Amino acid sequence: MDIPEAEVDVTVALVRSLLADQHPDLADPPLSLVAHGWDNVILRLGDALAVRMPRRERAAGLARNEQRRLGEIAARLDTPVPTPVRVGGPSRGYPWHWSVVPWFEGRPAATVPVADRGGLVAPLADFVVRLHVPAPADAPVNPFRGVPLADRDAGLRRRLADGPPHRRARLTALWDGLSTAPVWPGPPLWLHGDLHPANVLVTDDGRDLAAVIDFGDLTSGDPASDLAVAWLLFGPADRSAFRTRVDAAGVVDPHVWSRARAWALLLGVLLADCSDDAPLLAAIGAHTLEQVGLDPNPAEIDRD
């Protein structure tokens, strides 16, 4: 699975021109490309800012969701998030809205050895608890996150059938057990939508949470899809501690961890199938599938 081709060539010269036209006070600081993701190109602007430019049409709507919603969500979070500080619009042949956001020092949690991620347990658990509150009826719709597991069943089975034979039977059997968990009984909650270790930034020493980034998949629904991060990020002991801290807040149902483990299996398969153009994501996927297989069988995973 390759990173999708860009539909627009985002260059330093183009972004510099857009800034000069729409935010001339930001046109002079140094500007450099730092990342080409699935949906966005990120450029660093001076020391304190970044420019987030959609690179394909699908991402354009996601950028607008961040611009419209992230400010109200950030107000109740203790964790730094990239709330847009300026917004740009189509111009000079560039067809979509774009954002200027804070630049956060740090590195992805995925670059920290798994055994050294324990310092993230408490702040990340507190982040999801603060984020997961009832969302309004007009929250962004995302058909791939926060939905009932049944909505993802056919797609996962096709991917497993086409994937490596050595994992097909094992993961299919595990999915069969986990995906029968009762659906989320509560109201739709605000969700990050893409909470994996490349979107969790840690301090340079790897010990503390620095920020949570990339809210492009922001949506509402079942919190289990975000809580899959327990398998994507942690080993068994830290995962247990993360679960205990989330459970203590009392905002999840008794079956949320079975659904979260199923989401981890699904996301692990998707990430593990990333090709060599995204080795960090592929490594996250491999770790996730290993962790999903370490836990008790589905009948034992839920506890009172």
PDB file of C-alpha atoms in Angstrom:
ATOM      1  CA  MET A   1       0.000   0.000   0.000  1.00  0.00           C
ATOM      2  CA  ASP A   2       1.722   3.146  -1.233  1.00  0.00           C
ATOM      3  CA  ILE A   3       1.280   6.715  -0.042  1.00  0.00           C
ATOM      4  CA  PRO A   4      -1.181   8.301  -2.506  1.00  0.00           C
ATOM      5  CA  GLU A   5       0.209  10.474  -5.269  1.00  0.00           C
ATOM      6  CA  ALA A   6      -0.006  14.226  -4.676  1.00  0.00           C
ATOM      7  CA  GLU A   7      -2.622  15.973  -6.798  1.00  0.00           C
ATOM      8  CA  VAL A   8      -0.881  19.343  -6.451  1.00  0.00           C
ATOM      9  CA  ASP A   9       2.853  20.004  -6.352  1.00  0.00           C
ATOM     10  CA  VAL A  10       3.324  21.956  -3.121  1.00  0.00           C
ATOM     11  CA  THR A  11       6.643  23.822  -3.271  1.00  0.00           C
ATOM     12  CA  VAL A  12       8.372  26.332  -1.052  1.00  0.00           C
ATOM     13  CA  ALA A  13       7.969  28.934  -3.791  1.00  0.00           C
ATOM     14  CA  LEU A  14       4.206  28.351  -4.006  1.00  0.00           C
ATOM     15  CA  VAL A  15       3.710  28.568  -0.234  1.00  0.00           C
ATOM     16  CA  ARG A  16       5.889  31.666  -0.009  1.00  0.00           C
ATOM     17  CA  SER A  17       3.706  33.324  -2.651  1.00  0.00           C
ATOM     18  CA  LEU A  18       0.500  32.360  -0.840  1.00  0.00           C
ATOM     19  CA  LEU A  19       1.833  33.761   2.407  1.00  0.00           C
ATOM     20  CA  ALA A  20       2.912  36.985   0.719  1.00  0.00           C
ATOM     21  CA  ASP A  21      -0.569  37.422  -0.756  1.00  0.00           C
ATOM     22  CA  GLN A  22      -2.682  36.452   2.243  1.00  0.00           C
ATOM     23  CA  HIS A  23      -0.484  36.843   5.335  1.00  0.00           C
ATOM     24  CA  PRO A  24       2.309  39.221   4.314  1.00  0.00           C
ATOM     25  CA  ASP A  25       3.605  39.542   7.865  1.00  0.00           C
ATOM     26  CA  LEU A  26       4.533  35.840   7.693  1.00  0.00           C
ATOM     27  CA  ALA A  27       6.188  35.929   4.265  1.00  0.00           C
ATOM     28  CA  ASP A  28       9.771  36.626   5.341  1.00  0.00           C
ATOM     29  CA  PRO A  29      10.758  33.984   7.981  1.00  0.00           C
ATOM     30  CA  PRO A  30      12.678  30.921   6.744  1.00  0.00           C
ATOM     31  CA  LEU A  31      10.443  28.343   5.087  1.00  0.00           C
ATOM     32  CA  SER A  32      11.402  24.719   4.465  1.00  0.00           C
ATOM     33  CA  LEU A  33       9.703  21.425   3.584  1.00  0.00           C
ATOM     34  CA  VAL A  34       9.759  18.947   6.472  1.00  0.00           C
ATOM     35  CA  ALA A  35       7.216  16.211   5.643  1.00  0.00           C
ATOM     36  CA  HIS A  36       5.079  14.749   2.862  1.00  0.00           C
ATOM     37  CA  GLY A  37       2.266  12.757   4.483  1.00  0.00           C
ATOM     38  CA  TRP A  38      -0.694  10.862   3.104  1.00  0.00           C
ATOM     39  CA  ASP A  39      -2.831  13.985   3.006  1.00  0.00           C
ATOM     40  CA  ASN A  40      -0.678  17.028   3.708  1.00  0.00           C
ATOM     41  CA  VAL A  41       2.664  18.655   3.071  1.00  0.00           C
ATOM     42  CA  ILE A  42       4.170  20.285   6.158  1.00  0.00           C
ATOM     43  CA  LEU A  43       6.578  23.214   5.941  1.00  0.00           C
ATOM     44  CA  ARG A  44       8.327  24.830   8.872  1.00  0.00           C
ATOM     45  CA  LEU A  45       7.869  28.590   9.025  1.00  0.00           C
ATOM     46  CA  GLY A  46      10.445  30.331  11.186  1.00  0.00           C
ATOM     47  CA  ASP A  47      10.987  28.925  14.663  1.00  0.00           C
ATOM     48  CA  ALA A  48       7.435  28.787  15.990  1.00  0.00           C
ATOM     49  CA  LEU A  49       5.051  28.026  13.115  1.00  0.00           C
ATOM     50  CA  ALA A  50       4.319  25.465  10.412  1.00  0.00           C
ATOM     51  CA  VAL A  51       2.227  25.562   7.251  1.00  0.00           C
ATOM     52  CA  ARG A  52      -0.087  22.612   6.607  1.00  0.00           C
ATOM     53  CA  MET A  53      -1.013  22.245   2.932  1.00  0.00           C
ATOM     54  CA  PRO A  54      -3.422  19.579   1.623  1.00  0.00           C
ATOM     55  CA  ARG A  55      -1.794  17.618  -1.207  1.00  0.00           C
ATOM     56  CA  ARG A  56      -4.948  15.921  -2.506  1.00  0.00           C
ATOM     57  CA  GLU A  57      -8.641  16.786  -2.721  1.00  0.00           C
ATOM     58  CA  ARG A  58      -9.710  14.325  -0.037  1.00  0.00           C
ATOM     59  CA  ALA A  59      -7.560  16.171   2.480  1.00  0.00           C
ATOM     60  CA  ALA A  60      -9.033  19.560   1.650  1.00  0.00           C
ATOM     61  CA  GLY A  61     -12.255  18.819   3.506  1.00  0.00           C
ATOM     62  CA  LEU A  62     -10.315  17.429   6.438  1.00  0.00           C
ATOM     63  CA  ALA A  63      -8.349  20.661   6.685  1.00  0.00           C
ATOM     64  CA  ARG A  64     -11.587  22.620   6.856  1.00  0.00           C
ATOM     65  CA  ASN A  65     -12.803  20.389   9.698  1.00  0.00           C
ATOM     66  CA  GLU A  66      -9.666  21.227  11.668  1.00  0.00           C
ATOM     67  CA  GLN A  67     -10.071  24.934  10.980  1.00  0.00           C
ATOM     68  CA  ARG A  68     -13.697  24.998  12.053  1.00  0.00           C
ATOM     69  CA  ARG A  69     -13.600  22.672  15.056  1.00  0.00           C
ATOM     70  CA  LEU A  70     -10.184  22.266  16.621  1.00  0.00           C
ATOM     71  CA  GLY A  71     -10.246  25.579  18.493  1.00  0.00           C
ATOM     72  CA  GLU A  72     -13.298  24.659  20.557  1.00  0.00           C
ATOM     73  CA  ILE A  73     -11.854  21.218  21.308  1.00  0.00           C
ATOM     74  CA  ALA A  74      -8.416  22.525  22.240  1.00  0.00           C
ATOM     75  CA  ALA A  75      -9.953  24.763  24.897  1.00  0.00           C
ATOM     76  CA  ARG A  76     -10.655  21.790  27.165  1.00  0.00           C
ATOM     77  CA  LEU A  77      -7.408  19.880  26.535  1.00  0.00           C
ATOM     78  CA  ASP A  78      -4.233  20.136  28.602  1.00  0.00           C
ATOM     79  CA  THR A  79      -2.223  18.704  25.720  1.00  0.00           C
ATOM     80  CA  PRO A  80      -0.877  21.027  23.008  1.00  0.00           C
ATOM     81  CA  VAL A  81      -2.607  20.510  19.647  1.00  0.00           C
ATOM     82  CA  PRO A  82      -2.099  22.278  16.291  1.00  0.00           C
ATOM     83  CA  THR A  83      -5.003  24.703  16.383  1.00  0.00           C
ATOM     84  CA  PRO A  84      -4.753  26.878  13.253  1.00  0.00           C
ATOM     85  CA  VAL A  85      -3.545  30.395  14.003  1.00  0.00           C
ATOM     86  CA  ARG A  86      -4.084  31.604  10.428  1.00  0.00           C
ATOM     87  CA  VAL A  87      -6.165  30.288   7.550  1.00  0.00           C
ATOM     88  CA  GLY A  88      -5.416  30.619   3.854  1.00  0.00           C
ATOM     89  CA  GLY A  89      -7.589  30.105   0.803  1.00  0.00           C
ATOM     90  CA  PRO A  90      -7.297  29.049  -2.838  1.00  0.00           C
ATOM     91  CA  SER A  91      -5.010  31.225  -4.950  1.00  0.00           C
ATOM     92  CA  ARG A  92      -2.226  31.113  -7.553  1.00  0.00           C
ATOM     93  CA  GLY A  93      -3.489  27.811  -8.918  1.00  0.00           C
ATOM     94  CA  TYR A  94      -3.612  26.147  -5.519  1.00  0.00           C
ATOM     95  CA  PRO A  95      -7.251  24.972  -5.141  1.00  0.00           C
ATOM     96  CA  TRP A  96      -7.822  24.444  -1.408  1.00  0.00           C
ATOM     97  CA  HIS A  97      -7.827  26.028   2.035  1.00  0.00           C
ATOM     98  CA  TRP A  98      -4.663  25.671   4.110  1.00  0.00           C
ATOM     99  CA  SER A  99      -3.507  26.473   7.636  1.00  0.00           C
ATOM    100  CA  VAL A 100      -0.694  28.043   9.611  1.00  0.00           C
ATOM    101  CA  VAL A 101      -0.325  26.129  12.868  1.00  0.00           C
ATOM    102  CA  PRO A 102       2.069  26.080  15.837  1.00  0.00           C
ATOM    103  CA  TRP A 103       5.340  24.202  15.414  1.00  0.00           C
ATOM    104  CA  PHE A 104       5.974  21.716  18.213  1.00  0.00           C
ATOM    105  CA  GLU A 105       9.459  20.644  19.135  1.00  0.00           C
ATOM    106  CA  GLY A 106       9.821  16.917  19.689  1.00  0.00           C
ATOM    107  CA  ARG A 107       9.729  13.656  17.792  1.00  0.00           C
ATOM    108  CA  PRO A 108       7.146  10.958  17.036  1.00  0.00           C
ATOM    109  CA  ALA A 109       6.493   8.496  19.846  1.00  0.00           C
ATOM    110  CA  ALA A 110       7.057   5.756  17.271  1.00  0.00           C
ATOM    111  CA  THR A 111      10.790   6.563  17.363  1.00  0.00           C
ATOM    112  CA  VAL A 112      11.024   5.801  21.108  1.00  0.00           C
ATOM    113  CA  PRO A 113      11.733   2.194  22.152  1.00  0.00           C
ATOM    114  CA  VAL A 114       8.517   0.529  23.328  1.00  0.00           C
ATOM    115  CA  ALA A 115      10.002  -0.199  26.750  1.00  0.00           C
ATOM    116  CA  ASP A 116      10.632   3.533  27.278  1.00  0.00           C
ATOM    117  CA  ARG A 117       7.110   4.786  26.554  1.00  0.00           C
ATOM    118  CA  GLY A 118       5.732   4.457  30.089  1.00  0.00           C
ATOM    119  CA  GLY A 119       5.889   8.207  30.682  1.00  0.00           C
ATOM    120  CA  LEU A 120       3.170   8.641  28.063  1.00  0.00           C
ATOM    121  CA  VAL A 121       0.590   6.481  29.846  1.00  0.00           C
ATOM    122  CA  ALA A 122      -0.902   9.103  32.159  1.00  0.00           C
ATOM    123  CA  PRO A 123      -0.859  12.160  29.855  1.00  0.00           C
ATOM    124  CA  LEU A 124      -2.219  10.232  26.873  1.00  0.00           C
ATOM    125  CA  ALA A 125      -4.970   8.636  28.964  1.00  0.00           C
ATOM    126  CA  ASP A 126      -5.894  12.070  30.282  1.00  0.00           C
ATOM    127  CA  PHE A 127      -5.890  13.411  26.716  1.00  0.00           C
ATOM    128  CA  VAL A 128      -8.437  10.864  25.471  1.00  0.00           C
ATOM    129  CA  VAL A 129     -10.634  11.296  28.531  1.00  0.00           C
ATOM    130  CA  ARG A 130     -10.763  15.071  28.015  1.00  0.00           C
ATOM    131  CA  LEU A 131     -11.310  14.683  24.279  1.00  0.00           C
ATOM    132  CA  HIS A 132     -14.025  12.017  24.482  1.00  0.00           C
ATOM    133  CA  VAL A 133     -17.071  14.084  25.400  1.00  0.00           C
ATOM    134  CA  PRO A 134     -20.431  14.117  23.572  1.00  0.00           C
ATOM    135  CA  ALA A 135     -20.126  15.753  20.159  1.00  0.00           C
ATOM    136  CA  PRO A 136     -22.743  17.961  18.507  1.00  0.00           C
ATOM    137  CA  ALA A 137     -24.978  16.604  15.790  1.00  0.00           C
ATOM    138  CA  ASP A 138     -23.074  18.564  13.137  1.00  0.00           C
ATOM    139  CA  ALA A 139     -19.675  17.075  14.004  1.00  0.00           C
ATOM    140  CA  PRO A 140     -17.658  16.000  10.944  1.00  0.00           C
ATOM    141  CA  VAL A 141     -18.668  12.632   9.493  1.00  0.00           C
ATOM    142  CA  ASN A 142     -15.939  10.057   8.904  1.00  0.00           C
ATOM    143  CA  PRO A 143     -17.073   6.676   7.497  1.00  0.00           C
ATOM    144  CA  PHE A 144     -13.808   5.012   8.518  1.00  0.00           C
ATOM    145  CA  ARG A 145     -13.461   5.912  12.220  1.00  0.00           C
ATOM    146  CA  GLY A 146     -15.777   5.656  15.203  1.00  0.00           C
ATOM    147  CA  VAL A 147     -18.256   3.515  13.269  1.00  0.00           C
ATOM    148  CA  PRO A 148     -19.597   0.068  14.256  1.00  0.00           C
ATOM    149  CA  LEU A 149     -17.105  -2.722  13.588  1.00  0.00           C
ATOM    150  CA  ALA A 150     -19.603  -4.276  11.197  1.00  0.00           C
ATOM    151  CA  ASP A 151     -19.040  -1.330   8.858  1.00  0.00           C
ATOM    152  CA  ARG A 152     -15.368  -2.298   8.509  1.00  0.00           C
ATOM    153  CA  ASP A 153     -15.845  -6.064   8.399  1.00  0.00           C
ATOM    154  CA  ALA A 154     -15.963  -6.689   4.646  1.00  0.00           C
ATOM    155  CA  GLY A 155     -12.986  -4.468   3.892  1.00  0.00           C
ATOM    156  CA  LEU A 156     -10.800  -6.098   6.534  1.00  0.00           C
ATOM    157  CA  ARG A 157     -11.698  -9.594   5.377  1.00  0.00           C
ATOM    158  CA  ARG A 158     -10.765  -8.706   1.798  1.00  0.00           C
ATOM    159  CA  ARG A 159      -7.421  -7.322   2.953  1.00  0.00           C
ATOM    160  CA  LEU A 160      -6.718 -10.386   5.094  1.00  0.00           C
ATOM    161  CA  ALA A 161      -7.612 -12.696   2.206  1.00  0.00           C
ATOM    162  CA  ASP A 162      -5.184 -10.850  -0.079  1.00  0.00           C
ATOM    163  CA  GLY A 163      -2.449 -10.605   2.551  1.00  0.00           C
ATOM    164  CA  PRO A 164       0.307 -12.937   3.721  1.00  0.00           C
ATOM    165  CA  PRO A 165      -0.999 -16.487   4.332  1.00  0.00           C
ATOM    166  CA  HIS A 166       0.874 -16.824   7.629  1.00  0.00           C
ATOM    167  CA  ARG A 167      -1.366 -14.254   9.311  1.00  0.00           C
ATOM    168  CA  ARG A 168      -4.660 -14.891   7.517  1.00  0.00           C
ATOM    169  CA  ALA A 169      -6.160 -17.645   9.685  1.00  0.00           C
ATOM    170  CA  ARG A 170      -4.861 -16.292  13.003  1.00  0.00           C
ATOM    171  CA  LEU A 171      -6.065 -12.725  12.507  1.00  0.00           C
ATOM    172  CA  THR A 172      -9.370 -13.775  10.945  1.00  0.00           C
ATOM    173  CA  ALA A 173     -10.132 -15.965  13.953  1.00  0.00           C
ATOM    174  CA  LEU A 174      -9.229 -13.146  16.331  1.00  0.00           C
ATOM    175  CA  TRP A 175     -11.385 -10.671  14.412  1.00  0.00           C
ATOM    176  CA  ASP A 176     -14.271 -13.153  14.456  1.00  0.00           C
ATOM    177  CA  GLY A 177     -14.158 -13.165  18.246  1.00  0.00           C
ATOM    178  CA  LEU A 178     -13.586  -9.474  18.845  1.00  0.00           C
ATOM    179  CA  SER A 179     -15.954  -8.022  16.258  1.00  0.00           C
ATOM    180  CA  THR A 180     -19.009  -9.545  17.950  1.00  0.00           C
ATOM    181  CA  ALA A 181     -18.635  -7.174  20.916  1.00  0.00           C
ATOM    182  CA  PRO A 182     -21.754  -5.086  21.566  1.00  0.00           C
ATOM    183  CA  VAL A 183     -21.817  -1.733  19.796  1.00  0.00           C
ATOM    184  CA  TRP A 184     -21.111   1.518  21.643  1.00  0.00           C
ATOM    185  CA  PRO A 185     -24.297   2.297  23.623  1.00  0.00           C
ATOM    186  CA  GLY A 186     -23.588   5.933  24.372  1.00  0.00           C
ATOM    187  CA  PRO A 187     -23.867   9.180  22.423  1.00  0.00           C
ATOM    188  CA  PRO A 188     -21.285   9.887  19.709  1.00  0.00           C
ATOM    189  CA  LEU A 189     -18.144  11.294  21.343  1.00  0.00           C
ATOM    190  CA  TRP A 190     -15.528  13.598  19.851  1.00  0.00           C
ATOM    191  CA  LEU A 191     -12.676  11.512  18.393  1.00  0.00           C
ATOM    192  CA  HIS A 192      -9.196  12.317  17.127  1.00  0.00           C
ATOM    193  CA  GLY A 193      -9.707   9.701  14.417  1.00  0.00           C
ATOM    194  CA  ASP A 194      -6.047   8.915  13.682  1.00  0.00           C
ATOM    195  CA  LEU A 195      -4.431   8.436  17.072  1.00  0.00           C
ATOM    196  CA  HIS A 196      -1.284   6.442  16.323  1.00  0.00           C
ATOM    197  CA  PRO A 197       2.357   6.786  17.434  1.00  0.00           C
ATOM    198  CA  ALA A 198       3.401   8.958  14.495  1.00  0.00           C
ATOM    199  CA  ASN A 199       0.768  11.541  15.515  1.00  0.00           C
ATOM    200  CA  VAL A 200       1.829  11.546  19.165  1.00  0.00           C
ATOM    201  CA  LEU A 201       4.850  13.807  19.699  1.00  0.00           C
ATOM    202  CA  VAL A 202       7.189  13.347  22.645  1.00  0.00           C
ATOM    203  CA  THR A 203       9.889  15.553  24.064  1.00  0.00           C
ATOM    204  CA  ASP A 204      13.333  15.052  22.572  1.00  0.00           C
ATOM    205  CA  ASP A 205      14.351  12.828  25.481  1.00  0.00           C
ATOM    206  CA  GLY A 206      11.307  10.635  24.759  1.00  0.00           C
ATOM    207  CA  ARG A 207       9.951  10.785  28.298  1.00  0.00           C
ATOM    208  CA  ASP A 208       7.019  13.195  28.135  1.00  0.00           C
ATOM    209  CA  LEU A 209       4.092  13.981  25.868  1.00  0.00           C
ATOM    210  CA  ALA A 210       4.792  17.107  23.809  1.00  0.00           C
ATOM    211  CA  ALA A 211       1.700  17.332  21.572  1.00  0.00           C
ATOM    212  CA  VAL A 212      -0.915  15.381  19.671  1.00  0.00           C
ATOM    213  CA  ILE A 213      -1.044  16.364  16.012  1.00  0.00           C
ATOM    214  CA  ASP A 214      -2.982  15.730  12.782  1.00  0.00           C
ATOM    215  CA  PHE A 215      -6.672  16.075  13.575  1.00  0.00           C
ATOM    216  CA  GLY A 216      -7.652  15.759   9.921  1.00  0.00           C
ATOM    217  CA  ASP A 217      -9.766  12.667  10.649  1.00  0.00           C
ATOM    218  CA  LEU A 218     -11.597  14.458  13.465  1.00  0.00           C
ATOM    219  CA  THR A 219     -15.051  12.952  13.863  1.00  0.00           C
ATOM    220  CA  SER A 220     -17.511  11.580  16.414  1.00  0.00           C
ATOM    221  CA  GLY A 221     -18.627   8.107  17.392  1.00  0.00           C
ATOM    222  CA  ASP A 222     -17.370   5.100  19.358  1.00  0.00           C
ATOM    223  CA  PRO A 223     -14.289   5.970  21.478  1.00  0.00           C
ATOM    224  CA  ALA A 224     -12.907   2.470  20.837  1.00  0.00           C
ATOM    225  CA  SER A 225     -11.288   3.532  17.569  1.00  0.00           C
ATOM    226  CA  ASP A 226      -9.117   6.060  19.426  1.00  0.00           C
ATOM    227  CA  LEU A 227      -8.458   3.681  22.322  1.00  0.00           C
ATOM    228  CA  ALA A 228      -6.821   1.267  19.890  1.00  0.00           C
ATOM    229  CA  VAL A 229      -3.741   3.403  20.580  1.00  0.00           C
ATOM    230  CA  ALA A 230      -3.218   1.186  23.644  1.00  0.00           C
ATOM    231  CA  TRP A 231      -2.002  -1.555  21.267  1.00  0.00           C
ATOM    232  CA  LEU A 232      -0.456   0.726  18.659  1.00  0.00           C
ATOM    233  CA  LEU A 233       1.775   2.500  21.174  1.00  0.00           C
ATOM    234  CA  PHE A 234       2.331   0.419  24.309  1.00  0.00           C
ATOM    235  CA  GLY A 235       3.523  -2.961  25.517  1.00  0.00           C
ATOM    236  CA  PRO A 236       1.434  -5.118  27.877  1.00  0.00           C
ATOM    237  CA  ALA A 237       2.270  -3.456  31.216  1.00  0.00           C
ATOM    238  CA  ASP A 238       1.868   0.106  29.984  1.00  0.00           C
ATOM    239  CA  ARG A 239      -1.297  -0.868  28.104  1.00  0.00           C
ATOM    240  CA  SER A 240      -2.800  -2.212  31.323  1.00  0.00           C
ATOM    241  CA  ALA A 241      -1.918   1.007  33.153  1.00  0.00           C
ATOM    242  CA  PHE A 242      -3.395   3.099  30.318  1.00  0.00           C
ATOM    243  CA  ARG A 243      -6.599   1.086  30.423  1.00  0.00           C
ATOM    244  CA  THR A 244      -6.886   1.407  34.204  1.00  0.00           C
ATOM    245  CA  ARG A 245      -6.528   5.186  34.033  1.00  0.00           C
ATOM    246  CA  VAL A 246      -9.125   5.525  31.267  1.00  0.00           C
ATOM    247  CA  ASP A 247     -11.525   3.180  33.054  1.00  0.00           C
ATOM    248  CA  ALA A 248     -11.222   5.244  36.230  1.00  0.00           C
ATOM    249  CA  ALA A 249     -12.746   8.233  34.427  1.00  0.00           C
ATOM    250  CA  GLY A 250     -15.952   6.249  33.876  1.00  0.00           C
ATOM    251  CA  VAL A 251     -16.648   7.371  30.297  1.00  0.00           C
ATOM    252  CA  VAL A 252     -16.410   3.976  28.553  1.00  0.00           C
ATOM    253  CA  ASP A 253     -18.668   0.938  28.423  1.00  0.00           C
ATOM    254  CA  PRO A 254     -17.705  -2.594  29.588  1.00  0.00           C
ATOM    255  CA  HIS A 255     -16.986  -3.832  26.051  1.00  0.00           C
ATOM    256  CA  VAL A 256     -14.964  -0.886  24.797  1.00  0.00           C
ATOM    257  CA  TRP A 257     -11.632  -2.704  25.090  1.00  0.00           C
ATOM    258  CA  SER A 258     -12.770  -5.635  22.939  1.00  0.00           C
ATOM    259  CA  ARG A 259     -13.817  -3.160  20.271  1.00  0.00           C
ATOM    260  CA  ALA A 260     -10.588  -1.189  20.747  1.00  0.00           C
ATOM    261  CA  ARG A 261      -8.539  -4.350  20.283  1.00  0.00           C
ATOM    262  CA  ALA A 262     -10.503  -5.109  17.107  1.00  0.00           C
ATOM    263  CA  TRP A 263      -9.768  -1.585  15.867  1.00  0.00           C
ATOM    264  CA  ALA A 264      -6.100  -2.164  16.687  1.00  0.00           C
ATOM    265  CA  LEU A 265      -6.131  -5.335  14.602  1.00  0.00           C
ATOM    266  CA  LEU A 266      -7.745  -3.460  11.707  1.00  0.00           C
ATOM    267  CA  LEU A 267      -5.352  -0.517  11.910  1.00  0.00           C
ATOM    268  CA  GLY A 268      -2.384  -2.823  12.393  1.00  0.00           C
ATOM    269  CA  VAL A 269      -3.174  -4.636   9.166  1.00  0.00           C
ATOM    270  CA  LEU A 270      -3.546  -1.359   7.274  1.00  0.00           C
ATOM    271  CA  LEU A 271      -0.285   0.047   8.630  1.00  0.00           C
ATOM    272  CA  ALA A 272       1.720  -3.149   8.312  1.00  0.00           C
ATOM    273  CA  ASP A 273       0.849  -3.252   4.627  1.00  0.00           C
ATOM    274  CA  CYS A 274       2.490   0.128   4.039  1.00  0.00           C
ATOM    275  CA  SER A 275       5.268  -0.185   1.495  1.00  0.00           C
ATOM    276  CA  ASP A 276       8.856   0.936   1.826  1.00  0.00           C
ATOM    277  CA  ASP A 277       7.838   4.570   1.241  1.00  0.00           C
ATOM    278  CA  ALA A 278       6.414   4.651   4.795  1.00  0.00           C
ATOM    279  CA  PRO A 279       8.693   2.447   6.937  1.00  0.00           C
ATOM    280  CA  LEU A 280       7.721   4.155  10.188  1.00  0.00           C
ATOM    281  CA  LEU A 281       4.037   3.358   9.621  1.00  0.00           C
ATOM    282  CA  ALA A 282       4.874  -0.197   8.615  1.00  0.00           C
ATOM    283  CA  ALA A 283       6.827  -0.638  11.851  1.00  0.00           C
ATOM    284  CA  ILE A 284       3.860   0.662  13.863  1.00  0.00           C
ATOM    285  CA  GLY A 285       1.656  -1.877  12.113  1.00  0.00           C
ATOM    286  CA  ALA A 286       4.018  -4.764  12.851  1.00  0.00           C
ATOM    287  CA  HIS A 287       4.226  -3.775  16.523  1.00  0.00           C
ATOM    288  CA  THR A 288       0.437  -3.477  16.732  1.00  0.00           C
ATOM    289  CA  LEU A 289      -0.241  -6.923  15.302  1.00  0.00           C
ATOM    290  CA  GLU A 290       2.303  -8.411  17.692  1.00  0.00           C
ATOM    291  CA  GLN A 291       0.616  -6.714  20.649  1.00  0.00           C
ATOM    292  CA  VAL A 292      -2.899  -7.666  19.541  1.00  0.00           C
ATOM    293  CA  GLY A 293      -1.829 -11.298  19.611  1.00  0.00           C
ATOM    294  CA  LEU A 294      -0.313 -11.095  23.102  1.00  0.00           C
ATOM    295  CA  ASP A 295      -3.491 -10.354  25.026  1.00  0.00           C
ATOM    296  CA  PRO A 296      -6.023 -12.889  26.340  1.00  0.00           C
ATOM    297  CA  ASN A 297      -8.585 -14.344  24.001  1.00  0.00           C
ATOM    298  CA  PRO A 298     -11.712 -12.275  23.306  1.00  0.00           C
ATOM    299  CA  ALA A 299     -13.792 -14.050  25.942  1.00  0.00           C
ATOM    300  CA  GLU A 300     -11.332 -12.920  28.610  1.00  0.00           C
ATOM    301  CA  ILE A 301     -10.566  -9.376  27.501  1.00  0.00           C
ATOM    302  CA  ASP A 302     -13.555  -7.566  29.066  1.00  0.00           C
ATOM    303  CA  ARG A 303     -13.583  -7.181  32.800  1.00  0.00           C
ATOM    304  CA  ASP A 304     -15.999  -5.637  35.232  1.00  0.00           C
TER     305      ASP A 304
END
